[in-house]
CSV table of C-alpha atoms in Angstrom, one decimal:
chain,number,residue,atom,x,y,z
A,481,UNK,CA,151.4,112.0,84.8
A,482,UNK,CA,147.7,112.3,84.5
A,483,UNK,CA,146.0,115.0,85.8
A,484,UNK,CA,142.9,115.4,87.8
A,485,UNK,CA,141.4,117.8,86.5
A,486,UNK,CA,141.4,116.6,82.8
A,487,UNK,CA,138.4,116.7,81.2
A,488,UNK,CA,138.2,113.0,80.3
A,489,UNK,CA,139.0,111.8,84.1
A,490,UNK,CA,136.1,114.5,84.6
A,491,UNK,CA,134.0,112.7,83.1
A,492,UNK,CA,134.7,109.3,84.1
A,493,UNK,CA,134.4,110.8,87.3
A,494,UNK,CA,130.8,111.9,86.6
A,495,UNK,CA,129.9,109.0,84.7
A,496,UNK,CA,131.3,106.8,87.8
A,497,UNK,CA,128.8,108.7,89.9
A,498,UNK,CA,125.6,108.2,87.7
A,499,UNK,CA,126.0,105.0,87.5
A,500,UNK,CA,126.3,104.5,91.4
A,501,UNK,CA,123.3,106.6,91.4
A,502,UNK,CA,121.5,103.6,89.7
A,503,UNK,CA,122.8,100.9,92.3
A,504,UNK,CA,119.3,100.8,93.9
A,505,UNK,CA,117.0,102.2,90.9
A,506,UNK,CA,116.4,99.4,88.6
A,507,UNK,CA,114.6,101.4,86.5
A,508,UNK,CA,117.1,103.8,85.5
A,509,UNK,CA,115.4,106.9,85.6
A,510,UNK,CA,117.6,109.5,86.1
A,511,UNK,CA,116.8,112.7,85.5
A,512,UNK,CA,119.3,116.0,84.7
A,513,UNK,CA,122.7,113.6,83.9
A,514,UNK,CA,123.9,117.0,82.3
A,515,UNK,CA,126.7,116.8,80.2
A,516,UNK,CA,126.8,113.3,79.8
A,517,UNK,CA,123.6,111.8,79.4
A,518,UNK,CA,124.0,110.4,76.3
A,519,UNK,CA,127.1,108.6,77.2
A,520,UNK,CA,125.2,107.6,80.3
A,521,UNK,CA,122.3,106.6,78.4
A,522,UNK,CA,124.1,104.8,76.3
A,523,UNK,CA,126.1,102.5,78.9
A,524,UNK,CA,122.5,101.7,80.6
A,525,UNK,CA,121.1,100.7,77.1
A,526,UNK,CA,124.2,97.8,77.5
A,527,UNK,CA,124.0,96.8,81.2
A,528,UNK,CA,123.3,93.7,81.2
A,529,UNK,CA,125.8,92.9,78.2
A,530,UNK,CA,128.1,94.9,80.6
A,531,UNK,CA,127.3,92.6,83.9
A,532,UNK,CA,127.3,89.0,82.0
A,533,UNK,CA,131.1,89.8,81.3
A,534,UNK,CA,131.6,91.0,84.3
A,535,UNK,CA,129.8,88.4,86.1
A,536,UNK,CA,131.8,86.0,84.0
A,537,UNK,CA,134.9,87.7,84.6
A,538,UNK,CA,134.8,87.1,88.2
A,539,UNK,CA,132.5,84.5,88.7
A,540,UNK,CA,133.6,84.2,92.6
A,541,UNK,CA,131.9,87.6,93.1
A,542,UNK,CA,128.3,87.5,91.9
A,543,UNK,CA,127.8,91.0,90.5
A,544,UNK,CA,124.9,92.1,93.3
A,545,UNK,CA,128.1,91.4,95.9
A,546,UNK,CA,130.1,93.3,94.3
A,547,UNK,CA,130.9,96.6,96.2
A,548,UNK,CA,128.3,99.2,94.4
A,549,UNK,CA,131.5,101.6,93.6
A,550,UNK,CA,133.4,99.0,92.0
A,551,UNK,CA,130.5,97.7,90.1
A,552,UNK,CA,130.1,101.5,88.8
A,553,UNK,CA,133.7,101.6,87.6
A,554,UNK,CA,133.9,98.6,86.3
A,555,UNK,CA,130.9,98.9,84.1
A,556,UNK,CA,132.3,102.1,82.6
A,557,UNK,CA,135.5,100.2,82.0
A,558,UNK,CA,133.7,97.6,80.6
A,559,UNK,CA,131.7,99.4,78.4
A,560,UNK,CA,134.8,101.7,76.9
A,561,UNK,CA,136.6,99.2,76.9
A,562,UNK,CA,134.7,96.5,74.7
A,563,UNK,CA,131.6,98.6,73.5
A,564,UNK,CA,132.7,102.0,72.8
A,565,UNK,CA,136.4,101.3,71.8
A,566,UNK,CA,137.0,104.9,71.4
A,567,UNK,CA,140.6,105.0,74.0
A,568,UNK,CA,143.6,102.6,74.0
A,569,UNK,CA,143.2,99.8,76.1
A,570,UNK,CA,146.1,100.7,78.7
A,571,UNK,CA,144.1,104.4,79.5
A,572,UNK,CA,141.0,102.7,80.1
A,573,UNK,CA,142.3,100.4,82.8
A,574,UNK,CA,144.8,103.0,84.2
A,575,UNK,CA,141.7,105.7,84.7
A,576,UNK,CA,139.2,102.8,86.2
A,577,UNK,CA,142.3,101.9,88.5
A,578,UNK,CA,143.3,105.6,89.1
A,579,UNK,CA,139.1,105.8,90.1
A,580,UNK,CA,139.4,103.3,92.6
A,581,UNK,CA,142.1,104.9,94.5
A,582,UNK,CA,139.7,107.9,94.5
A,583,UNK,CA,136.3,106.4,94.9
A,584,UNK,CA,137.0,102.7,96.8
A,585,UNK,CA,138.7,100.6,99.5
A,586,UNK,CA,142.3,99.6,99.1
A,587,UNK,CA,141.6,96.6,97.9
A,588,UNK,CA,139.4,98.2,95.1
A,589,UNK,CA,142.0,98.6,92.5
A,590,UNK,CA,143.9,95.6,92.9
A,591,UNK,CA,140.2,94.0,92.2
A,592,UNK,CA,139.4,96.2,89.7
A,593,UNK,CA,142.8,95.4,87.7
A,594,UNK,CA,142.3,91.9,88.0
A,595,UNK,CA,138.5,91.9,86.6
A,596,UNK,CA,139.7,93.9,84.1
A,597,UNK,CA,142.4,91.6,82.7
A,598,UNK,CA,140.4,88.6,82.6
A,599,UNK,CA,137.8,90.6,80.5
A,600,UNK,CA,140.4,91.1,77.9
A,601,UNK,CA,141.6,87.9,78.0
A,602,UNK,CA,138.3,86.4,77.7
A,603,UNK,CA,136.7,88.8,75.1
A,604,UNK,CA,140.0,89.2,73.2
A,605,UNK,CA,142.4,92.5,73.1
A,606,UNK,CA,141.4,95.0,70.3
A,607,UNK,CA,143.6,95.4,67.6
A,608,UNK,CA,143.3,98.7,66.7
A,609,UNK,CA,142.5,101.4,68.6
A,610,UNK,CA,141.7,105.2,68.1
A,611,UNK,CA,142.6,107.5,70.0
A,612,UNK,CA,140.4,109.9,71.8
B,738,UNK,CA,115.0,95.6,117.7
B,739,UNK,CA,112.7,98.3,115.2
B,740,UNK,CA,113.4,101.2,118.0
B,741,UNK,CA,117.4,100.8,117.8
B,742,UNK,CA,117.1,100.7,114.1
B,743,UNK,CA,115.4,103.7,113.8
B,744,UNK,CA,118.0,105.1,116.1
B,745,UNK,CA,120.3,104.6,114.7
B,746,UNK,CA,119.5,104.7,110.4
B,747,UNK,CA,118.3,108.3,112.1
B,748,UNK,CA,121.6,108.9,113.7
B,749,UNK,CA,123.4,107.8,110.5
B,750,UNK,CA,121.6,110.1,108.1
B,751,UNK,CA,122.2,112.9,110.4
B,752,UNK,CA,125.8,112.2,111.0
B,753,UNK,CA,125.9,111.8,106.4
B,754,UNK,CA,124.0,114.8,106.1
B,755,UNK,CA,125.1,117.1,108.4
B,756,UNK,CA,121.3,117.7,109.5
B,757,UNK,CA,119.7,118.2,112.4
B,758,UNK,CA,117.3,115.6,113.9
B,759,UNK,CA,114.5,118.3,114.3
B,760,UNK,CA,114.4,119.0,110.8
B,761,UNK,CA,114.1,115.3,110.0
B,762,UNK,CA,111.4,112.8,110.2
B,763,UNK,CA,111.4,109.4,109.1
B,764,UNK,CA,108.3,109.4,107.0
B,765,UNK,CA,110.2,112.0,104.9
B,766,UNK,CA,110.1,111.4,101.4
B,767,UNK,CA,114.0,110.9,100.7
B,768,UNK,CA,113.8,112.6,96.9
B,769,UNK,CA,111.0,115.7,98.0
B,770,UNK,CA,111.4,116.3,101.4
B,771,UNK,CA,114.3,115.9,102.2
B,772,UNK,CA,115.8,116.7,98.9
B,773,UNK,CA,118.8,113.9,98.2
B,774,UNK,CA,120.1,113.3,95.1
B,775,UNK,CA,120.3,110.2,94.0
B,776,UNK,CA,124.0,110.1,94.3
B,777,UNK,CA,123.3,110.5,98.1
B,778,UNK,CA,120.8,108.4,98.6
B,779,UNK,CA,122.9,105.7,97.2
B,780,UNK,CA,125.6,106.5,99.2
B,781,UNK,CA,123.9,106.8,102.4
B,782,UNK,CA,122.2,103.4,101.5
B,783,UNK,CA,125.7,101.5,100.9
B,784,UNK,CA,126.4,103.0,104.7
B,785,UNK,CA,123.2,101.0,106.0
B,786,UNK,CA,124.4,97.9,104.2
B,787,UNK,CA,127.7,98.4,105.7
B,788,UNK,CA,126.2,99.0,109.1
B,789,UNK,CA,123.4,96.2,109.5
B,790,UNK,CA,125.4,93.3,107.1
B,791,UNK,CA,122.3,93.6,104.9
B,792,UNK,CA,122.0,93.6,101.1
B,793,UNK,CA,119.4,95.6,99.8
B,794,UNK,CA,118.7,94.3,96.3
B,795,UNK,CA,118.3,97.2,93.4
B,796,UNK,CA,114.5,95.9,93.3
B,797,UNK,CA,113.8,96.7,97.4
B,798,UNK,CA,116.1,100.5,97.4
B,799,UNK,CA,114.0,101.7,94.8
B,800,UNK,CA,110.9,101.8,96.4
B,801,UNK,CA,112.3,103.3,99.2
B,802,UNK,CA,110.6,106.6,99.3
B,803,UNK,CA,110.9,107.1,102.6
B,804,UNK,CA,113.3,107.0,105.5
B,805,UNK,CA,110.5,104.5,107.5
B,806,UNK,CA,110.7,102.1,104.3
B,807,UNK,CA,114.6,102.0,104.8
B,808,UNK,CA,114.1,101.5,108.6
B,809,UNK,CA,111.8,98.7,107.7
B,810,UNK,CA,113.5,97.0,105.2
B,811,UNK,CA,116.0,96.6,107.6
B,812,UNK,CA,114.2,95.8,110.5
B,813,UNK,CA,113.2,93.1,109.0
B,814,UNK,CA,116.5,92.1,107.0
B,815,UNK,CA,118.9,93.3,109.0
B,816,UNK,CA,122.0,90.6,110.9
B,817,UNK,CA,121.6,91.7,114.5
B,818,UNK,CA,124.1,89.0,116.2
């Protein structure tokens, strides 16, 4: 059972936020991201990668419909998931699903799960993966 | 229709923030004045999108400074029927 309070939900959790923050600054300019400005940093540099496969992905939900807290989760997914390939694919979706429950509707990780999937499906499952 | 948006964008800030509306005005600046983070300015504009059915596109929330530009944006883009 995963725990709340482990450092990598943490910071999921943090990262989540930050890049919520950005839903109406198109700029990007966020100053004192803390511990995890880099990885912040580096998930910005990668955006619109990040929203062409989501966008494709779900093409029924343009990404500007998409509910902003979704949008942030998913992007972090997204980006561990075919940019940073750092965790197993089966974490990455359980924590962006486990951060719907937290952060979104009901619907949200049903949705979530289901953008998810196609991504991999479309961009191909990794076939090695380290752990973290 | 601009008076009951600025009730009630006012009342909704107040109700997110826990403020009181004497410490507030609306030409506030959101960041300096009335010192909101950007996490909550996001989430308090997702609440006005919910509230009016209006989008606000990432290119019109950030040059929101103020809470008049919010009450304006939607003023002007907001579904009232």
């Amino acid at each position: 059972m995963k725990r709340k309070d482990d450092p990598r939900h943490k910071k999921r959790q943090e990262l989540v936020g930050l890049l919520f923050s950005t839903s109406f600054r198109r700029n990007h300019n966020i100053r004192g991201t803390g511990t995890y400005r880099e990885d912040f940093r580096k998930i910005i540099s990668d955006i619109k990668q990040i929203d062409t496969m989501i966008a494709k992905a779900a093409p029924e939900f343009p990404v500007e419909k998409i509910n902003k807290i979704d949008l942030a989760i998913l992007r972090l997914a997204v980006y561990e998931l075919l940019i940073e390939k750092a965790n197993p694919e089966k974490v990455i979706i359980d924590e962006a699903i486990e951060l719907g429950k937290e952060f979104a509707g009901d619907t949200s990780p049903s949705f979530i799960n289901g953008v998810l999937g196609k991504i991999l499906m479309l961009y191909g499952k990794r076939s090695t993966s380290k752990n973290n | 229709m601009e008076n009951e948006v600025r009730a009630k964008i006012i009342d909704l800030f107040i109700e997110n923030f826990g403020v009181e509306k004497k410490d507030i005005a609306s030409s506030m600046e959101l960041l300096k004045d009335l010192n909101l983070s950007l996490l909550e300015i996001a989430d308090f504009l997702v609440k006005v999108e919910n509230t009016f059915h209006v989008q606000i596109p990432q290119s019109e929330g950030e040059k929101f400074l103020t809470l008049d530009d919010v009450i304006n944006y939607v003023s002007d883009h907001g579904n009232f029927t």
